[in-house]
Short mmCIF file of C-alpha atoms and ligand atoms in Angstrom, two decimals:
data_model
loop_
_atom_site.label_atom_id
_atom_site.label_comp_id
_atom_site.label_asym_id
_atom_site.label_seq_id
_atom_site.Cartn_x
_atom_site.Cartn_y
_atom_site.Cartn_z
CA UNK C 1 -151.08 60.59 -14.23
CA UNK C 2 -147.65 62.16 -14.73
CA UNK C 3 -147.08 64.73 -12.00
CA UNK C 4 -146.14 67.54 -14.46
CA UNK C 5 -149.47 66.99 -16.14
CA UNK C 6 -151.33 67.34 -12.95
CA UNK C 7 -149.35 70.51 -12.11
CA UNK C 8 -150.15 72.05 -15.49
CA UNK C 9 -153.82 71.12 -15.06
CA UNK C 10 -153.73 72.87 -11.69
CA UNK C 11 -152.31 75.97 -13.25
CA UNK C 12 -154.91 75.97 -15.99
CA UNK C 13 -157.78 74.82 -13.77
CA UNK C 14 -159.48 78.22 -13.46
CA UNK C 15 -158.57 79.64 -16.78
CA UNK C 16 -157.35 77.84 -19.86
CA UNK C 17 -154.95 79.84 -22.00
CA UNK C 18 -156.45 83.22 -21.20
CA UNK C 19 -160.02 82.13 -21.92
CA UNK C 20 -161.06 83.32 -18.46
CA UNK C 21 -162.83 80.08 -17.74
CA UNK C 22 -162.08 76.49 -16.92
CA UNK C 23 -162.23 73.72 -19.55
CA UNK C 24 -165.13 72.38 -17.47
CA UNK C 25 -167.04 75.62 -18.01
CA UNK C 26 -166.51 75.91 -21.77
CA UNK C 27 -169.12 74.89 -24.25
CA UNK C 28 -167.92 71.82 -26.01
CA UNK C 29 -168.98 73.56 -29.23
CA UNK C 30 -166.75 76.53 -28.57
CA UNK C 31 -163.65 77.04 -30.76
CA UNK C 32 -161.56 76.83 -27.54
CA UNK C 33 -162.72 73.29 -26.77
CA UNK C 34 -162.54 72.22 -30.32
CA UNK C 35 -158.85 73.05 -30.33
CA UNK C 36 -158.46 71.11 -27.01
CA UNK C 37 -160.03 68.05 -28.65
CA UNK C 38 -157.98 68.41 -31.86
CA UNK C 39 -154.76 68.74 -29.78
CA UNK C 40 -155.57 65.45 -27.89
CA UNK C 41 -156.31 63.67 -31.15
CA UNK C 42 -153.22 65.00 -32.89
CA UNK C 43 -151.14 63.95 -29.92
CA UNK C 44 -152.34 60.37 -30.14
CA UNK C 45 -151.92 60.40 -33.95
CA UNK C 46 -148.37 61.62 -33.77
CA UNK C 47 -147.29 59.27 -30.95
CA UNK C 48 -148.75 56.17 -32.64
CA UNK C 49 -147.74 57.30 -36.09
CA UNK C 50 -151.20 56.81 -37.44
CA UNK C 51 -151.64 56.81 -41.22
CA UNK C 52 -154.41 59.03 -42.66
CA UNK C 53 -156.79 56.12 -43.07
CA UNK C 54 -157.06 55.65 -39.27
CA UNK C 55 -159.53 57.60 -37.13
CA UNK C 56 -159.18 58.51 -33.48
CA UNK C 57 -162.52 58.43 -31.66
CA UNK C 58 -163.23 59.41 -28.08
CA UNK C 59 -166.11 57.35 -26.67
CA UNK C 60 -167.71 56.49 -23.33
CA UNK C 61 -168.33 53.49 -21.17
CA UNK C 62 -164.73 52.44 -20.76
CA UNK C 63 -163.07 49.48 -22.30
CA UNK C 64 -165.95 47.38 -21.04
CA UNK C 65 -168.43 49.07 -23.45
CA UNK C 66 -166.02 48.20 -26.29
CA UNK C 67 -166.51 44.55 -25.34
CA UNK C 68 -170.06 45.17 -26.68
CA UNK C 69 -169.50 47.79 -29.35
CA UNK C 70 -166.87 45.69 -31.18
CA UNK C 71 -169.20 42.77 -31.96
CA UNK C 72 -172.26 45.04 -32.45
CA UNK C 73 -170.35 47.04 -35.09
CA UNK C 74 -168.13 44.41 -36.67
CA UNK C 75 -169.73 40.98 -36.47
CA UNK C 76 -172.30 41.86 -39.17
CA UNK C 77 -173.84 38.41 -39.08
CA UNK C 78 -170.44 36.71 -39.38
CA UNK C 79 -168.23 34.98 -36.94
CA UNK C 80 -165.31 36.39 -34.95
CA UNK C 81 -162.16 34.72 -33.53
CA UNK C 82 -161.14 35.52 -29.97
CA UNK C 83 -157.81 34.83 -28.23
CA UNK C 84 -158.06 34.68 -24.45
CA UNK C 85 -154.99 35.19 -22.37
CA UNK C 86 -156.44 36.71 -19.20
CA UNK C 87 -159.36 37.98 -17.23
CA UNK C 88 -160.21 40.86 -19.47
CA UNK C 89 -160.13 38.81 -22.72
CA UNK C 90 -162.40 36.36 -20.88
CA UNK C 91 -164.93 39.11 -20.26
CA UNK C 92 -164.58 40.34 -23.82
CA UNK C 93 -165.47 37.00 -25.40
CA UNK C 94 -168.36 36.41 -22.95
CA UNK C 95 -169.86 39.71 -24.03
CA UNK C 96 -169.30 39.04 -27.77
CA UNK C 97 -171.26 35.71 -27.44
CA UNK C 98 -174.31 37.83 -26.69
CA UNK C 99 -174.17 39.31 -30.20
CA UNK C 100 -173.41 36.41 -32.42
CA UNK C 101 -171.06 33.56 -33.39
CA UNK C 102 -167.74 33.56 -31.72
CA UNK C 103 -164.85 31.14 -32.00
CA UNK C 104 -162.29 30.97 -29.21
CA UNK C 105 -159.17 30.08 -31.25
CA UNK C 106 -156.75 30.13 -28.34
CA UNK C 107 -157.08 30.24 -24.63
CA UNK C 108 -154.68 29.93 -21.74
CA UNK C 109 -157.47 29.75 -19.16
CA UNK C 110 -156.76 26.08 -18.38
CA UNK C 111 -153.10 26.88 -17.45
CA UNK C 112 -154.08 29.91 -15.28
CA UNK C 113 -153.37 32.80 -17.69
CA UNK C 114 -149.57 32.71 -17.49
CA UNK C 115 -148.52 32.90 -21.10
CA UNK C 116 -149.32 34.25 -24.53
CA UNK C 117 -149.18 32.31 -27.80
CA UNK C 118 -146.26 32.69 -30.21
CA UNK C 119 -147.30 34.22 -33.53
CA UNK C 120 -147.22 30.80 -35.34
CA UNK C 121 -149.56 29.20 -32.74
CA UNK C 122 -152.38 31.46 -33.88
CA UNK C 123 -154.48 29.91 -36.63
CA UNK C 124 -157.18 32.30 -37.68
CA UNK C 125 -160.39 31.29 -39.40
CA UNK C 126 -160.25 32.30 -43.04
CA UNK C 127 -163.75 33.76 -42.79
CA UNK C 128 -163.33 35.50 -39.43
CA UNK C 129 -164.96 38.93 -39.27
CA UNK C 130 -162.15 39.96 -37.02
CA UNK C 131 -159.71 38.52 -34.44
CA UNK C 132 -159.86 39.96 -30.95
CA UNK C 133 -157.08 39.88 -28.38
CA UNK C 134 -155.83 41.82 -25.35
CA UNK C 135 -152.21 42.99 -25.76
CA UNK C 136 -151.64 43.30 -21.96
CA UNK C 137 -153.72 41.44 -19.38
CA UNK C 138 -153.72 43.86 -16.53
CA UNK C 139 -154.90 41.51 -13.79
CA UNK C 140 -152.77 38.50 -14.71
CA UNK C 141 -149.65 40.48 -15.76
CA UNK C 142 -149.12 38.79 -19.16
CA UNK C 143 -148.31 40.76 -22.35
CA UNK C 144 -147.82 40.22 -26.05
CA UNK C 145 -144.41 41.56 -26.84
CA UNK C 146 -145.22 41.60 -30.52
CA UNK C 147 -148.00 42.99 -32.73
CA UNK C 148 -150.18 40.09 -33.74
CA UNK C 149 -150.09 39.54 -37.48
CA UNK C 150 -153.20 37.88 -38.81
CA UNK C 151 -152.81 38.82 -42.46
CA UNK C 152 -155.89 40.20 -44.04
CA UNK C 153 -158.22 39.56 -41.16
CA UNK C 154 -158.91 42.69 -39.07
CA UNK C 155 -157.08 42.52 -35.79
CA UNK C 156 -159.00 44.13 -32.90
CA UNK C 157 -156.94 44.84 -29.74
CA UNK C 158 -157.85 45.77 -26.17
CA UNK C 159 -154.72 47.84 -25.38
CA UNK C 160 -156.19 49.51 -22.31
CA UNK C 161 -153.16 48.87 -20.09
CA UNK C 162 -150.26 49.16 -22.50
CA UNK C 163 -151.28 51.72 -25.15
CA UNK C 164 -148.58 54.35 -25.61
CA UNK C 165 -146.11 52.31 -23.54
CA UNK C 166 -144.06 51.39 -26.62
CA UNK C 167 -144.13 51.93 -30.35
CA UNK C 168 -146.40 49.63 -32.34
CA UNK C 169 -146.72 48.61 -35.97
CA UNK C 170 -150.16 50.19 -36.13
CA UNK C 171 -150.96 48.88 -39.58
CA UNK C 172 -151.18 45.41 -38.14
CA UNK C 173 -154.30 46.63 -36.32
CA UNK C 174 -157.69 47.34 -37.62
CA UNK C 175 -159.09 48.71 -34.32
CA UNK C 176 -157.44 49.43 -31.03
CA UNK C 177 -159.37 50.50 -27.93
CA UNK C 178 -158.33 51.56 -24.51
CA UNK C 179 -160.05 53.01 -21.48
CA UNK C 180 -157.93 56.06 -20.87
CA UNK C 181 -157.37 55.61 -17.16
CA UNK C 182 -154.31 53.42 -17.20
CA UNK C 183 -151.91 54.94 -19.64
CA UNK C 184 -153.51 57.95 -21.40
CA UNK C 185 -155.45 60.06 -18.95
CA UNK C 186 -158.24 59.90 -16.39
CA UNK C 187 -161.24 57.53 -16.33
CA UNK C 188 -164.37 58.44 -18.22
CA UNK C 189 -162.90 58.62 -21.70
CA UNK C 190 -162.23 55.73 -24.03
CA UNK C 191 -159.85 56.02 -26.95
CA UNK C 192 -160.79 54.01 -30.11
CA UNK C 193 -158.35 53.97 -33.08
CA UNK C 194 -160.09 52.48 -36.10
CA UNK C 195 -159.16 51.89 -39.72
CA UNK C 196 -161.64 53.73 -41.89
CA UNK C 197 -162.74 50.78 -44.06
CA UNK C 198 -164.17 49.04 -40.93
CA UNK C 199 -166.70 51.87 -40.58
CA UNK C 200 -168.25 50.69 -43.90
CA UNK C 201 -169.29 47.27 -42.67
CA UNK C 202 -171.33 48.50 -39.67
CA UNK C 203 -174.87 47.37 -39.83
CA UNK C 204 -177.60 50.01 -39.80
CA UNK C 205 -180.01 50.26 -36.91
CA UNK C 206 -177.60 50.34 -34.03
CA UNK C 207 -178.36 52.67 -31.11
CA UNK C 208 -176.86 56.02 -31.98
CA UNK C 209 -174.18 56.09 -29.28
CA UNK C 210 -173.16 52.51 -29.88
CA UNK C 211 -172.37 53.04 -33.56
CA UNK C 212 -168.72 53.99 -34.31
CA UNK C 213 -169.89 56.07 -37.33
CA UNK C 214 -171.69 58.44 -34.96
CA UNK C 215 -168.36 59.40 -33.40
CA UNK C 216 -166.54 59.44 -36.71
CA UNK C 217 -169.03 61.82 -38.25
CA UNK C 218 -169.30 64.25 -35.33
CA UNK C 219 -165.69 64.74 -34.38
CA UNK C 220 -166.35 62.55 -31.32
CA UNK C 221 -169.04 64.90 -30.15
CA UNK C 222 -172.50 63.36 -30.83
CA UNK C 223 -173.42 64.89 -27.46
CA UNK C 224 -171.38 66.44 -24.64
CA UNK C 225 -168.13 64.62 -24.35
CA UNK C 226 -165.92 64.33 -21.27
CA UNK C 227 -164.25 67.70 -21.95
CA UNK C 228 -162.01 67.58 -18.91
CA UNK C 229 -160.83 64.06 -19.64
CA UNK C 230 -160.05 64.90 -23.27
CA UNK C 231 -158.13 68.02 -22.15
CA UNK C 232 -156.01 65.89 -19.83
CA UNK C 233 -155.30 63.38 -22.60
CA UNK C 234 -153.91 66.28 -24.64
CA UNK C 235 -151.62 67.14 -21.70
CA UNK C 236 -150.44 63.56 -21.36
CA UNK C 237 -149.55 63.36 -25.03
CA UNK C 238 -147.51 66.63 -24.62
CA UNK C 239 -145.71 64.99 -21.69
CA UNK C 240 -145.01 61.86 -23.68
CA UNK C 241 -143.56 63.87 -26.52
CA UNK C 242 -141.34 65.74 -24.05
CA UNK C 243 -140.16 62.44 -22.67
CA UNK C 244 -138.92 61.51 -26.15
CA UNK C 245 -141.90 59.70 -27.49
CA UNK C 246 -142.84 56.05 -27.39
CA UNK C 247 -139.47 54.57 -28.14
CA UNK C 248 -137.95 56.37 -25.10
CA UNK C 249 -140.97 55.34 -22.98
CA UNK C 250 -140.45 51.70 -24.08
CA UNK C 251 -136.81 51.86 -22.96
CA UNK C 252 -137.76 53.30 -19.60
CA UNK C 253 -140.60 50.80 -19.09
CA UNK C 254 -138.26 47.97 -19.92
CA UNK C 255 -135.75 49.10 -17.29
CA UNK C 256 -138.42 49.59 -14.62
CA UNK C 257 -139.89 46.17 -15.20
CA UNK C 258 -136.44 44.61 -15.29
CA UNK C 259 -135.66 45.87 -11.82
CA UNK C 260 -138.74 44.18 -10.37
CA UNK C 261 -138.38 40.90 -12.25
CA UNK C 262 -134.72 40.78 -11.17
CA UNK C 263 -135.82 41.25 -7.54
CA UNK C 264 -138.28 38.37 -8.00
CA UNK C 265 -135.71 36.09 -9.67
CA UNK C 266 -133.02 36.82 -7.14
CA UNK C 267 -135.23 35.92 -4.14
CA UNK C 268 -134.51 32.20 -4.11
CA UNK C 269 -138.14 31.40 -4.72
CA UNK C 270 -139.47 33.60 -1.95
CA UNK C 271 -141.23 35.68 -4.65
CA UNK C 272 -142.74 33.68 -7.49
CA UNK C 273 -143.66 35.52 -10.71
CA UNK C 274 -147.05 34.62 -12.04
CA UNK C 275 -146.35 34.95 -15.76
CA UNK C 276 -143.99 32.77 -17.82
CA UNK C 277 -140.83 34.74 -18.58
CA UNK C 278 -141.56 35.32 -22.25
CA UNK C 279 -144.99 36.80 -21.40
CA UNK C 280 -144.02 38.98 -18.42
CA UNK C 281 -145.86 42.24 -18.59
CA UNK C 282 -143.89 45.47 -18.47
CA UNK C 283 -146.92 47.33 -17.03
CA UNK C 284 -148.32 44.94 -14.38
CA UNK C 285 -145.76 42.85 -12.43
CA UNK C 286 -147.64 40.01 -10.69
CA UNK C 287 -146.13 37.68 -8.13
CA UNK C 288 -146.89 35.54 -5.13
CA UNK C 289 -145.28 35.02 -1.79
CA UNK C 290 -145.07 31.68 0.11
CA UNK C 291 -148.37 32.22 1.83
CA UNK C 292 -151.36 34.53 1.78
CA UNK C 293 -150.56 35.59 5.29
CA UNK C 294 -147.13 36.83 4.08
CA UNK C 295 -148.78 38.52 1.12
CA UNK C 296 -151.02 40.41 3.57
CA UNK C 297 -148.03 41.40 5.80
CA UNK C 298 -146.13 42.46 2.63
CA UNK C 299 -148.94 44.90 1.64
CA UNK C 300 -149.39 46.29 5.14
CA UNK C 301 -145.69 46.94 5.61
CA UNK C 302 -145.38 48.44 2.10
CA UNK C 303 -148.26 50.79 2.93
CA UNK C 304 -146.45 51.82 6.07
CA UNK C 305 -143.54 52.88 3.74
CA UNK C 306 -145.91 54.84 1.58
CA UNK C 307 -146.37 52.23 -1.14
CA UNK C 308 -150.05 51.43 -1.71
CA UNK C 309 -152.04 49.66 -4.42
CA UNK C 310 -150.00 46.49 -4.30
CA UNK C 311 -152.70 43.96 -3.63
CA UNK C 312 -153.48 41.86 -6.64
CA UNK C 313 -156.93 42.12 -8.22
CA UNK C 314 -159.55 40.67 -5.88
CA UNK C 315 -160.26 37.84 -8.38
CA UNK C 316 -156.69 36.42 -8.25
CA UNK C 317 -155.04 37.69 -5.11
CA UNK C 318 -151.24 37.85 -4.78
CA UNK C 319 -149.29 41.05 -5.40
CA UNK C 320 -149.41 43.30 -8.40
CA UNK C 321 -147.16 46.26 -9.03
CA UNK C 322 -148.66 48.46 -11.79
CA UNK C 323 -145.90 50.48 -13.29
CA UNK C 324 -147.53 52.46 -16.07
CA UNK C 325 -145.82 55.19 -18.16
CA UNK C 326 -146.40 57.76 -15.42
CA UNK C 327 -144.92 55.65 -12.61
CA UNK C 328 -141.40 56.86 -11.83
CA UNK C 329 -138.32 54.71 -11.75
CA UNK C 330 -137.59 55.87 -8.17
CA UNK C 331 -140.84 54.30 -7.10
CA UNK C 332 -139.70 51.04 -8.58
CA UNK C 333 -136.37 51.29 -6.83
CA UNK C 334 -138.04 51.84 -3.46
CA UNK C 335 -140.22 48.82 -4.03
CA UNK C 336 -137.33 46.52 -4.98
CA UNK C 337 -135.43 47.70 -1.94
CA UNK C 338 -138.46 46.91 0.28
CA UNK C 339 -138.79 43.52 -1.46
CA UNK C 340 -135.23 42.64 -0.58
CA UNK C 341 -135.65 43.78 3.05
CA UNK C 342 -138.95 41.92 3.38
CA UNK C 343 -137.57 38.67 2.04
CA UNK C 344 -134.55 38.87 4.28
CA UNK C 345 -136.68 39.22 7.44
CA UNK C 346 -139.51 36.88 6.44
CA UNK C 347 -137.78 34.32 4.19
C1 PLP N 401 -159.00 48.05 -16.98
C2 PLP N 401 -159.19 47.23 -18.16
C3 PLP N 401 -160.45 47.06 -18.76
C4 PLP N 401 -161.75 47.65 -18.20
O1 PLP N 401 -161.67 49.04 -18.35
P1 PLP N 401 -162.97 50.03 -18.03
O2 PLP N 401 -162.48 51.24 -18.74
O3 PLP N 401 -162.99 50.12 -16.57
O4 PLP N 401 -164.14 49.36 -18.63
C5 PLP N 401 -160.58 46.23 -19.93
N1 PLP N 401 -159.44 45.72 -20.49
C6 PLP N 401 -158.24 45.89 -19.95
C7 PLP N 401 -157.06 45.26 -20.60
C8 PLP N 401 -158.05 46.61 -18.75
O5 PLP N 401 -156.89 46.85 -18.23
#
């Protein structure tokens, strides 16, 4: 979370805009909360430049529940194509298989999730109900640096860890989903951006809260939503606008990531980046040291300098520096300085 957002939330914690009560105490049906929700939605619409035929929905269950909702709503007895470039995509396709026919048209699992395909390597089935991919694989640190273009087939994208980190050509996407907690707000809210025509193909009979139409027809309030989370999303979108919008964020994110990758590349092989250069993530910088013992020492010494959260995901090990929108450049500079010191004393 950006610090100014947390400060503003603290100021408004007890009373929002003269209402005399906290967002958490308001009825979600009150006009005050309605305007909180509309502000969050408008913020996302404006930042992403959404055309009128796209809806913004706030749902539950994190990105993980979207692994189920996407096939439940969009397979409609057909078959979907999946592209797997990391651990999250792998989970998404495993879940989709529970609901119907799924075709894995590209996977980098065999080579250890280090790369993403070039656009021309993707051959989509002509009859695919949709194509699913993950634009930034958070655990592996590999990112698509382009918007996948699959022609008339609906592209469905898990953008949990790079949404709002750069401008996108939104019309290349039919549905984008993201758990809010990496780049948009706190955990407990999921943002789904969906092109309206997709809502028409949803089969009847789905459980109420697992049907996108339920959210589309109730202003994302089929029942009590995460009011506090939605409020914070609105504040984050304000902050992003003040920062100059997504183009300015993209520039800053590129610079931050560049500092870290330069430190890796200048280390004479002491640090080894996990991702191939062309697929290096600007949000999650993953790398290894010569031994697990050194990786452990690296994390412990970094913590002593006040830098925590550097251990790679438990499933892959190594080091991962997550440098989302809210992470300041100064933090990256401290880390690169530490990396140089550590390599000099341990290399
Ligand atoms: C974190 C993450 C998820 C899982 O998110 P939850 O909201 O915890 O379910 C899924 N996909 C990607 C790309 C992620 O980074």
